[in-house]
PDB file of C-alpha atoms in Angstrom:
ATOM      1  CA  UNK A   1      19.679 -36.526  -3.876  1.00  0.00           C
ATOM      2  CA  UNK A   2      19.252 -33.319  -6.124  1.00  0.00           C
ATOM      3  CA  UNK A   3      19.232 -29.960  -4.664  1.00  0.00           C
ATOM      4  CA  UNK A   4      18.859 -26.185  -6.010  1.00  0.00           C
ATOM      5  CA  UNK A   5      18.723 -22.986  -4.576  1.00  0.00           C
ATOM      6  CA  UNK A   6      16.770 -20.363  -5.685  1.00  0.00           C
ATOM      7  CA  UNK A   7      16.440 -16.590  -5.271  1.00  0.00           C
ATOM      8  CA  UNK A   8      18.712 -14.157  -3.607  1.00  0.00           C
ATOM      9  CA  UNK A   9      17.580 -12.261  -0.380  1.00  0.00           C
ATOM     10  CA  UNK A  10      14.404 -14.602   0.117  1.00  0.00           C
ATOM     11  CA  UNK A  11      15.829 -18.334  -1.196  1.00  0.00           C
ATOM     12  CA  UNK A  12      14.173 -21.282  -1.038  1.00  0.00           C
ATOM     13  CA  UNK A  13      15.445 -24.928  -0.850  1.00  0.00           C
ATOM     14  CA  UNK A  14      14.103 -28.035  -3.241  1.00  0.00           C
ATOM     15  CA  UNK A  15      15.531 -30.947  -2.788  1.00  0.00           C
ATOM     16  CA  UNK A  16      14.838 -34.439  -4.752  1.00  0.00           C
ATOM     17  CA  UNK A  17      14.530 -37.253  -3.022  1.00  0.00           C
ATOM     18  CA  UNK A  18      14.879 -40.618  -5.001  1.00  0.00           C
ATOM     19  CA  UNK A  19      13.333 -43.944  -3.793  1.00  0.00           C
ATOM     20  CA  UNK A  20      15.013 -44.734  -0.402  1.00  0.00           C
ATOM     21  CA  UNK A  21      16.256 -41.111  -0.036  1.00  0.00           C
ATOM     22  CA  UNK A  22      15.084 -39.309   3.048  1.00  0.00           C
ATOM     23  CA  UNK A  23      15.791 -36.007   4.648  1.00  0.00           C
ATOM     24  CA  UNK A  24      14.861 -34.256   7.813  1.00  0.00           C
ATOM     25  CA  UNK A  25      13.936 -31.005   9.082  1.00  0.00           C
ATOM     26  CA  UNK A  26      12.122 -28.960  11.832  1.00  0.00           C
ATOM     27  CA  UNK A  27       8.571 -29.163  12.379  1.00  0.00           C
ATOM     28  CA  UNK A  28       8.072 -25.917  10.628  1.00  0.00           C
ATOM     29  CA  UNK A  29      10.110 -25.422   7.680  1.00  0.00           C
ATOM     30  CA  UNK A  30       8.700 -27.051   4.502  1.00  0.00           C
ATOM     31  CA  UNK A  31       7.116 -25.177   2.023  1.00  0.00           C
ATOM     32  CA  UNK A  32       5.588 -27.726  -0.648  1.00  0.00           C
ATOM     33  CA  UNK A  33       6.243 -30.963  -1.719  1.00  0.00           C
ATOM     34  CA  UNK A  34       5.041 -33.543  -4.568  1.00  0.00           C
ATOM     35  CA  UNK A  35       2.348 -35.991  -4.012  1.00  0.00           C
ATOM     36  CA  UNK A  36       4.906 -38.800  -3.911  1.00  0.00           C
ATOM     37  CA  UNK A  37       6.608 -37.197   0.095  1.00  0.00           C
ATOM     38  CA  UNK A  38       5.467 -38.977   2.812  1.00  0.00           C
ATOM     39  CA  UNK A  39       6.023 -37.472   6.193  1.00  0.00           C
ATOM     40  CA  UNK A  40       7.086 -38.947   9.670  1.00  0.00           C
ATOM     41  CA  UNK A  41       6.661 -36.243  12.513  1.00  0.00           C
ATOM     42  CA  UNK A  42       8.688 -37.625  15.602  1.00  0.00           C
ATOM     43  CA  UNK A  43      10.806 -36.893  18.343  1.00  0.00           C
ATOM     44  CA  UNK A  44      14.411 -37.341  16.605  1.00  0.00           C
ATOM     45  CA  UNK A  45      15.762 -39.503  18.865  1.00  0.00           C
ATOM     46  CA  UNK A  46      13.327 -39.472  22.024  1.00  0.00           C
ATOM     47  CA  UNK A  47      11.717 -37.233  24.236  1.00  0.00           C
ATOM     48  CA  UNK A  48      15.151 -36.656  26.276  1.00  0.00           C
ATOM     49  CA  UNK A  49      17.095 -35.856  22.519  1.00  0.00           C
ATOM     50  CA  UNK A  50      14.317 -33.558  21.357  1.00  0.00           C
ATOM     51  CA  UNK A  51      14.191 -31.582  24.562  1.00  0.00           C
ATOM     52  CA  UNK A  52      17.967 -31.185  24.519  1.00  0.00           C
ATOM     53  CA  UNK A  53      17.200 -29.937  20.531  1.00  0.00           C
ATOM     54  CA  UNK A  54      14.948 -27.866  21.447  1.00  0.00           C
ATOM     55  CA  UNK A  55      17.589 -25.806  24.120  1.00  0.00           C
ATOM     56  CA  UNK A  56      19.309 -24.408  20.977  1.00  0.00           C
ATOM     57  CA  UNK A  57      16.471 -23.423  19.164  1.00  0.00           C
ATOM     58  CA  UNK A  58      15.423 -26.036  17.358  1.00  0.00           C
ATOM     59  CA  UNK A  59      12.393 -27.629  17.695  1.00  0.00           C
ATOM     60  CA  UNK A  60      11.010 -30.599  20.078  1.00  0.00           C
ATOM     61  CA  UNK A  61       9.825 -32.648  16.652  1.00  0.00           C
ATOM     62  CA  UNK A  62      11.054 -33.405  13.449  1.00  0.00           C
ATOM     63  CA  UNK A  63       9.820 -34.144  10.041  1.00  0.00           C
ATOM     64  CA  UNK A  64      11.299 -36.569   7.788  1.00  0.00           C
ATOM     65  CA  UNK A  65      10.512 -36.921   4.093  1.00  0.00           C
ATOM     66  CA  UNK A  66      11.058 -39.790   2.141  1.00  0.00           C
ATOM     67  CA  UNK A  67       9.142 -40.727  -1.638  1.00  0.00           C
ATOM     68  CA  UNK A  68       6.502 -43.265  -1.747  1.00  0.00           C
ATOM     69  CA  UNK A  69       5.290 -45.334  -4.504  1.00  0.00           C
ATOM     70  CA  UNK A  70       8.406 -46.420  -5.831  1.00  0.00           C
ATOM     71  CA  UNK A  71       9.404 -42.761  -7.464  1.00  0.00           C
ATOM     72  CA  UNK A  72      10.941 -39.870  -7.123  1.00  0.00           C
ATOM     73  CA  UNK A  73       9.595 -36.688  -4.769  1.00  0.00           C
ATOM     74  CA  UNK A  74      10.315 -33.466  -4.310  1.00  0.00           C
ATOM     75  CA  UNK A  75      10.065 -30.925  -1.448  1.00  0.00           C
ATOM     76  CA  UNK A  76      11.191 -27.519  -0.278  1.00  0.00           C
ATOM     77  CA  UNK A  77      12.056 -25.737   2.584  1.00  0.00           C
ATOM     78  CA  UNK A  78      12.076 -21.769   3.311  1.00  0.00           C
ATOM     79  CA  UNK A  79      13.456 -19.955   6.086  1.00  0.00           C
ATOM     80  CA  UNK A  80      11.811 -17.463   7.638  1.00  0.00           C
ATOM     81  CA  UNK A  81      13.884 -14.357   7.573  1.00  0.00           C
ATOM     82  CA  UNK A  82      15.761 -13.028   4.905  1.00  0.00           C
ATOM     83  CA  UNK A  83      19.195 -14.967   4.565  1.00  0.00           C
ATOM     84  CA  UNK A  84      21.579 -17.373   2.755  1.00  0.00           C
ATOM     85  CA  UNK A  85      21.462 -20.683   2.588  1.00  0.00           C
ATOM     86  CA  UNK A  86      24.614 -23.205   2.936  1.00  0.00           C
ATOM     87  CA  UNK A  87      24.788 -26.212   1.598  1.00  0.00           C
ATOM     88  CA  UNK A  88      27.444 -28.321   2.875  1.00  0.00           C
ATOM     89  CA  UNK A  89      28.295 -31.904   2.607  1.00  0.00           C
ATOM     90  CA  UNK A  90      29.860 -33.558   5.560  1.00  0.00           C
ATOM     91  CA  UNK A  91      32.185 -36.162   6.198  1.00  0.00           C
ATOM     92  CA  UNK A  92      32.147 -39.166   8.693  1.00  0.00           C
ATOM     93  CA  UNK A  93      32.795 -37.485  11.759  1.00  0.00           C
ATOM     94  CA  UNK A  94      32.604 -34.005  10.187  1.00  0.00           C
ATOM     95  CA  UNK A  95      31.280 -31.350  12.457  1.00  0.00           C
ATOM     96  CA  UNK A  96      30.065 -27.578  12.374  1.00  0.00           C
ATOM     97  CA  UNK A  97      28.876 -25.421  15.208  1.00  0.00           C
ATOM     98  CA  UNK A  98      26.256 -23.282  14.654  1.00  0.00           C
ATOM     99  CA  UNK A  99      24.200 -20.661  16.113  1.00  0.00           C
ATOM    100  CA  UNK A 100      20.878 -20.845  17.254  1.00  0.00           C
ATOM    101  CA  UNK A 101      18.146 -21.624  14.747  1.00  0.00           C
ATOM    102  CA  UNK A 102      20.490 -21.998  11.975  1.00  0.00           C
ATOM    103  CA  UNK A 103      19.649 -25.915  10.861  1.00  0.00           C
ATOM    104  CA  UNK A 104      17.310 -25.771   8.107  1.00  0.00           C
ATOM    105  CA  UNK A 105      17.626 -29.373   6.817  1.00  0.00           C
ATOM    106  CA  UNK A 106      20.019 -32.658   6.840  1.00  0.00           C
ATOM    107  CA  UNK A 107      20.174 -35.997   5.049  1.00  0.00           C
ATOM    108  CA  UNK A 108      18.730 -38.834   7.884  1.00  0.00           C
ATOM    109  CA  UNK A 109      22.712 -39.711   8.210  1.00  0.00           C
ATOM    110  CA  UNK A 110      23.624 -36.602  10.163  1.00  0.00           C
ATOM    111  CA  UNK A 111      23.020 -35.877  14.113  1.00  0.00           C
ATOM    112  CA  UNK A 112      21.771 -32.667  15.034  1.00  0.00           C
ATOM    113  CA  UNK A 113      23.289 -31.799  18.538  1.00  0.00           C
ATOM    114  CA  UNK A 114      23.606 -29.252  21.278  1.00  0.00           C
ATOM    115  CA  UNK A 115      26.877 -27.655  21.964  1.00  0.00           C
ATOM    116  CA  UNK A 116      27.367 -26.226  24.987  1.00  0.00           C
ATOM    117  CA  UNK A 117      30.158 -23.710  25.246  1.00  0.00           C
ATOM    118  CA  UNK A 118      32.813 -24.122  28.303  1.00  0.00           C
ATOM    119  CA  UNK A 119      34.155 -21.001  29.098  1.00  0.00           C
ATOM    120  CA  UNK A 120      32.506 -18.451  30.915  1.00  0.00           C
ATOM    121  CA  UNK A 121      32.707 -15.107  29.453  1.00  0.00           C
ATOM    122  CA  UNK A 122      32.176 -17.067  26.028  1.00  0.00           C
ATOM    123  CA  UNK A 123      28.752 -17.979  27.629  1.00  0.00           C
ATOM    124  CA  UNK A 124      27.581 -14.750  29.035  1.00  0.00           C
ATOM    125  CA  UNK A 125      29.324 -12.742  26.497  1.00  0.00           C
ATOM    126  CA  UNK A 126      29.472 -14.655  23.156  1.00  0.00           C
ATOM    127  CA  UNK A 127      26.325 -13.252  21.817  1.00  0.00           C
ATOM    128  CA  UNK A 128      24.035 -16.986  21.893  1.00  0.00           C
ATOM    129  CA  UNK A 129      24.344 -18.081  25.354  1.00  0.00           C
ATOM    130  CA  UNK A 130      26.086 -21.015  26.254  1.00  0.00           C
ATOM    131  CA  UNK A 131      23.910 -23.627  24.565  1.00  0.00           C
ATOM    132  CA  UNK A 132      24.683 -23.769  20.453  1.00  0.00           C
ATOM    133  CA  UNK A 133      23.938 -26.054  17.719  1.00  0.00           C
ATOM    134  CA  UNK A 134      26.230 -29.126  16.567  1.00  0.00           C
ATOM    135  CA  UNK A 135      25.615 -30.902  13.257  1.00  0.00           C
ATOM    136  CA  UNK A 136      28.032 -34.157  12.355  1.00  0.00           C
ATOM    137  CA  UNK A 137      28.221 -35.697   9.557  1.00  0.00           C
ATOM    138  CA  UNK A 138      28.440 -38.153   6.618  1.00  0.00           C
ATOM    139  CA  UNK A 139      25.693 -36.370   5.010  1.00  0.00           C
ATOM    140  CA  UNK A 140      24.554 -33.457   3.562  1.00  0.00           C
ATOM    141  CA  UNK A 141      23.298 -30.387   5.766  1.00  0.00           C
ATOM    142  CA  UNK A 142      21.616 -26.650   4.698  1.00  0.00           C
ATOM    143  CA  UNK A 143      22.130 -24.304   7.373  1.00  0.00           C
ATOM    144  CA  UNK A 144      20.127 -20.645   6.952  1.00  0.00           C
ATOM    145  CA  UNK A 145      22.334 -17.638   7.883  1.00  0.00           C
ATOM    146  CA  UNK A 146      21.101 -13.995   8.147  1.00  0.00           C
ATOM    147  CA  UNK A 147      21.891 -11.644   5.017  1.00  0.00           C
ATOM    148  CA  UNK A 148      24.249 -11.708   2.976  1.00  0.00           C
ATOM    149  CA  UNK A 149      26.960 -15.096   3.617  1.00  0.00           C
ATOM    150  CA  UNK A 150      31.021 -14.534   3.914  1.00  0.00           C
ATOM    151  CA  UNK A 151      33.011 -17.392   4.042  1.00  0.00           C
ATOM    152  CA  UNK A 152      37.014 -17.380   5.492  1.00  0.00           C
ATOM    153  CA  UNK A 153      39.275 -19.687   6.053  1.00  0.00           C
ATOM    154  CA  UNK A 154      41.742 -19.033   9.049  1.00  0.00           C
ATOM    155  CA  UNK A 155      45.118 -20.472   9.113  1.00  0.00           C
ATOM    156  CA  UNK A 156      46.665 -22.057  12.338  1.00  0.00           C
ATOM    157  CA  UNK A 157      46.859 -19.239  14.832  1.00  0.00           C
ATOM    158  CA  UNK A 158      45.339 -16.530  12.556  1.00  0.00           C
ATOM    159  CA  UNK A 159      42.512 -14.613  14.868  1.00  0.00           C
ATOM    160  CA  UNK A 160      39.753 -12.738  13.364  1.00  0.00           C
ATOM    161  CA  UNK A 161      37.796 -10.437  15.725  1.00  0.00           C
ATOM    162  CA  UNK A 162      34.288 -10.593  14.724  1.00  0.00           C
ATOM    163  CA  UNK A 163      31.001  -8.855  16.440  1.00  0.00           C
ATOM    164  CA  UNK A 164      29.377 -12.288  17.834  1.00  0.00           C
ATOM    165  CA  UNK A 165      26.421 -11.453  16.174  1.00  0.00           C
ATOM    166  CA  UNK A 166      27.580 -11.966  12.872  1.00  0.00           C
ATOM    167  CA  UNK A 167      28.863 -15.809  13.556  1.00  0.00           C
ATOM    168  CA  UNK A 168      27.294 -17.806  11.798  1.00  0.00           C
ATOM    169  CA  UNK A 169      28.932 -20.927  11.404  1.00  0.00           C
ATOM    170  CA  UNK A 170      32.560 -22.140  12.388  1.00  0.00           C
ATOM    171  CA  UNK A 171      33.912 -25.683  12.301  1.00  0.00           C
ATOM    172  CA  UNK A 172      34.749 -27.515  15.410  1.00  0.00           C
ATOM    173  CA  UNK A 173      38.517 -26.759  14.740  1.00  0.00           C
ATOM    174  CA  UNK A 174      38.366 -22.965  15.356  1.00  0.00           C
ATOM    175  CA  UNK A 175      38.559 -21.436  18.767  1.00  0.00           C
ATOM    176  CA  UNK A 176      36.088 -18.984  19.717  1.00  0.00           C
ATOM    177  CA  UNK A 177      36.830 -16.774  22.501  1.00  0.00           C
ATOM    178  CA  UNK A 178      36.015 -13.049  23.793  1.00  0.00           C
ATOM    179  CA  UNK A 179      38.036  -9.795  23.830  1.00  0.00           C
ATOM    180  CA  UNK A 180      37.203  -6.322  25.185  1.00  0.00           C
ATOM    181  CA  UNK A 181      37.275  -3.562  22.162  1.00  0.00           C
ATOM    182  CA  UNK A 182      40.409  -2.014  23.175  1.00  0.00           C
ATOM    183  CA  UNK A 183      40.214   1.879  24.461  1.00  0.00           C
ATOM    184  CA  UNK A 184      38.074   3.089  27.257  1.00  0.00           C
ATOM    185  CA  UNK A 185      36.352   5.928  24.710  1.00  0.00           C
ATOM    186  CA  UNK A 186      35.600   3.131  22.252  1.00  0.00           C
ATOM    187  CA  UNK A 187      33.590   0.885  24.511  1.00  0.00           C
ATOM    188  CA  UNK A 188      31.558   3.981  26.080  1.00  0.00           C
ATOM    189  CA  UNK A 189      30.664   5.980  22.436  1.00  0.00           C
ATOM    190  CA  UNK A 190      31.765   3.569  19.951  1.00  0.00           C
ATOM    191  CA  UNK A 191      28.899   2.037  19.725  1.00  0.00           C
ATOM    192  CA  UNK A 192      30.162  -0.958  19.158  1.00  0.00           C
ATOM    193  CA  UNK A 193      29.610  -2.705  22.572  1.00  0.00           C
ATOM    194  CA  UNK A 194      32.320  -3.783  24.979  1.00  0.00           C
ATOM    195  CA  UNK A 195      33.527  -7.226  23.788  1.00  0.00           C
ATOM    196  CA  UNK A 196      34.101  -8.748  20.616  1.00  0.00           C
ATOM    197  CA  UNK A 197      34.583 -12.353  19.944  1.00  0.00           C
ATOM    198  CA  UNK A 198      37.909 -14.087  18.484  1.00  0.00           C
ATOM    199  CA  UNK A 199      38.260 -16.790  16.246  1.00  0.00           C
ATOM    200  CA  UNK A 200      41.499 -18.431  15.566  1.00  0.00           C
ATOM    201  CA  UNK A 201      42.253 -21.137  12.828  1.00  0.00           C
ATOM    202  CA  UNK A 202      42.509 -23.392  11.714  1.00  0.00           C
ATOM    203  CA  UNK A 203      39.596 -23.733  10.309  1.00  0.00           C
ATOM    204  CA  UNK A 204      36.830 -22.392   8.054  1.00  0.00           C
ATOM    205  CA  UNK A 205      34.125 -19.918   9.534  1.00  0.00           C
ATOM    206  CA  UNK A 206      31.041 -19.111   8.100  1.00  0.00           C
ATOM    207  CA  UNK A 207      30.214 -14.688   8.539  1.00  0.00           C
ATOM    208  CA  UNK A 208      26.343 -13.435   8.112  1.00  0.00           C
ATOM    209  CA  UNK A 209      25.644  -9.617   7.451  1.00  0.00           C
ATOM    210  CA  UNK A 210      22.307  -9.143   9.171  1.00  0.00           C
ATOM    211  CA  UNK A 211      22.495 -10.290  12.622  1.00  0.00           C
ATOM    212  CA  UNK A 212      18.693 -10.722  13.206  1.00  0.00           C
ATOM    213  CA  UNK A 213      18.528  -8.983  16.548  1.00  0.00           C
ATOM    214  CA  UNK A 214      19.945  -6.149  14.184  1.00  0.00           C
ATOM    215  CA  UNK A 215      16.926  -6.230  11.848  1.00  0.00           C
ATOM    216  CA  UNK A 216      14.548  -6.251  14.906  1.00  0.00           C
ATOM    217  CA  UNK A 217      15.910  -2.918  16.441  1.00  0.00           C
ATOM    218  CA  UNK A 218      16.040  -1.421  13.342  1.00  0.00           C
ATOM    219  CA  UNK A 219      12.384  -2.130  12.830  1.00  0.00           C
ATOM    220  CA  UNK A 220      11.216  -1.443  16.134  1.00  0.00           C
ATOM    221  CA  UNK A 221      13.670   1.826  16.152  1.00  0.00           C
ATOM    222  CA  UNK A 222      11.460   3.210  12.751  1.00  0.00           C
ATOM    223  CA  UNK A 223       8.236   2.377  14.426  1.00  0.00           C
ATOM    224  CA  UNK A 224       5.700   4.875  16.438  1.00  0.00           C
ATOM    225  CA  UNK A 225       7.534   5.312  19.576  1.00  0.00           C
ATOM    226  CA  UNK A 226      10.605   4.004  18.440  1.00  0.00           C
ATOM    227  CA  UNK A 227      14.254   5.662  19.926  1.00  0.00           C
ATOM    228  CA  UNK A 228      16.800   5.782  18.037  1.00  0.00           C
ATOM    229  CA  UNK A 229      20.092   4.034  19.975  1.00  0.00           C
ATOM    230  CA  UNK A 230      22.241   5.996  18.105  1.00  0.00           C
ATOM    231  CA  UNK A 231      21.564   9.251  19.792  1.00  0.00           C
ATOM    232  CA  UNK A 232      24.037  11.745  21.598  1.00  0.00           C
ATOM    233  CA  UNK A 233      22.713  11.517  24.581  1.00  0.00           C
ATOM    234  CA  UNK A 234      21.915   7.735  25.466  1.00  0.00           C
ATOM    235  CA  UNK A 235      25.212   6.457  26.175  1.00  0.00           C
ATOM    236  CA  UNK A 236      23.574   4.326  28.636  1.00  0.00           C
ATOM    237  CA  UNK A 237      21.782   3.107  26.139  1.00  0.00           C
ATOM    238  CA  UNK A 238      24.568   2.463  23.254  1.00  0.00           C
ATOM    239  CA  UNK A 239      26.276   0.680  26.355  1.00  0.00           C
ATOM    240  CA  UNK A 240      23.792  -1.780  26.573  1.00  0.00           C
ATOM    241  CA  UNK A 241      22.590  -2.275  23.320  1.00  0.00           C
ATOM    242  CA  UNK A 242      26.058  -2.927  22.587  1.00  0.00           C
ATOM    243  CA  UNK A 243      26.522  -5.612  25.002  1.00  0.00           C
ATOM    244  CA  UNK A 244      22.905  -7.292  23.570  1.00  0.00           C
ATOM    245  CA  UNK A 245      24.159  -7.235  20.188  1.00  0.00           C
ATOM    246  CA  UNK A 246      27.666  -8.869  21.156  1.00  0.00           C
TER     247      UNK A 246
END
């Protein structure tokens, strides 16, 4: 398997396939292929598997591609927001958790899970719920993050405090816990929402820049009828949107 990357702000994926080769992806991803892809639209696993899939935004099908005819094929994928795209091999046993909708693509050797976080306040606080995605490997597996990518690695016990918005990726090694931004005045007209989420190594964890739920207020804050949340008097508001963007 051959991959490349292309663009910047708006990338897409091509992967070749050789004879034997086949990669999967959700039902509504690809963006063109060669003559030589053939195409199996199925459940993944079963109905139960797909449904489960489907709880952390992925979707109830699949699609895997594999070249015909003896040759080589080619076909690419696109996400549909602007974003980065990580490719990252994984080992036997290997496993990332990701947020919603952030699978793009995966060799037909790695399992695309649900993760379902344990503690409470992570669930109603964390930013994505309680139900997250889990992708193990051996294989290779492209994940789509919003904006612009930073990777970090933590050490053991290191703690980065993050807005949960911006988590992208983490693997399974790294704890991920929440914390209340610390000052009464700072949760009320900070803007910056009441609880932040902590990460602690080891581990390697995976930062996006454009939250999408950050590009949708931002839009809908610019269009007729629109209020801006960063007014003086809609502390209320700031409150709130604070807590929906952590």
């Amino acid at each position: 398997m051959q991959y490349q990357v292309h663009g910047t702000t708006l990338q897409s994926l091509e992967i070749i396939l050789q004879p034997g080769e086949t990669i999967f992806s959700q039902t509504h991803q690809m963006a063109w292929m060669s003559a030589a892809m053939q195409m199996d639209t199925n459940t993944g696993g079963g109905v139960l598997k797909g449904f489960l899939r489907s709880l952390s935004g992925g979707s109830l099908f699949v699609t895997h591609f594999t070249p015909g005819g003896g040759q080589a094929g080619l076909v690419a994928f696109c996400p549909r927001f602007p974003g980065t795209i990580i490719p990252r091999q994984l080992a036997p046993g290997e496993t990332l958790i990701c947020r919603k909708e952030t699978f793009l693509c995966a060799e037909s050797s790695v399992q695309v899970d649900i993760f379902v976080r344990q503690q409470l306040g992570s669930g109603f606080f964390g930013g994505e719920g309680f139900i997250l995605q889990k992708v193990t490997g051996p294989g290779w597996v492209f994940l789509d993050l919003s904006g612009e990518v930073v990777e970090k690695i933590l050490q053991p016990g290191e703690t980065l405090k993050v807005h949960a918005g911006h988590v992208g990726a983490q693997d399974a090694s790294v704890q991920f816990s929440i914390s209340r931004v610390p000052g009464l005045k700072n949760m009320m007209f900070g803007g910056d929402g009441i609880f932040l989420a902590s990460l602690s190594g080891p581990g390697r964890i995976w930062l996006q820049s454009m939250p999408i739920v950050n590009l949708a207020e931002e839009i809908l804050k610019h269009m007729p009828g629109g209020e801006s949340r960063g007014s003086s008097g809609n502390v209320v508001g700031d409150v709130l949107g604070g807590l929906l963007r952590g």
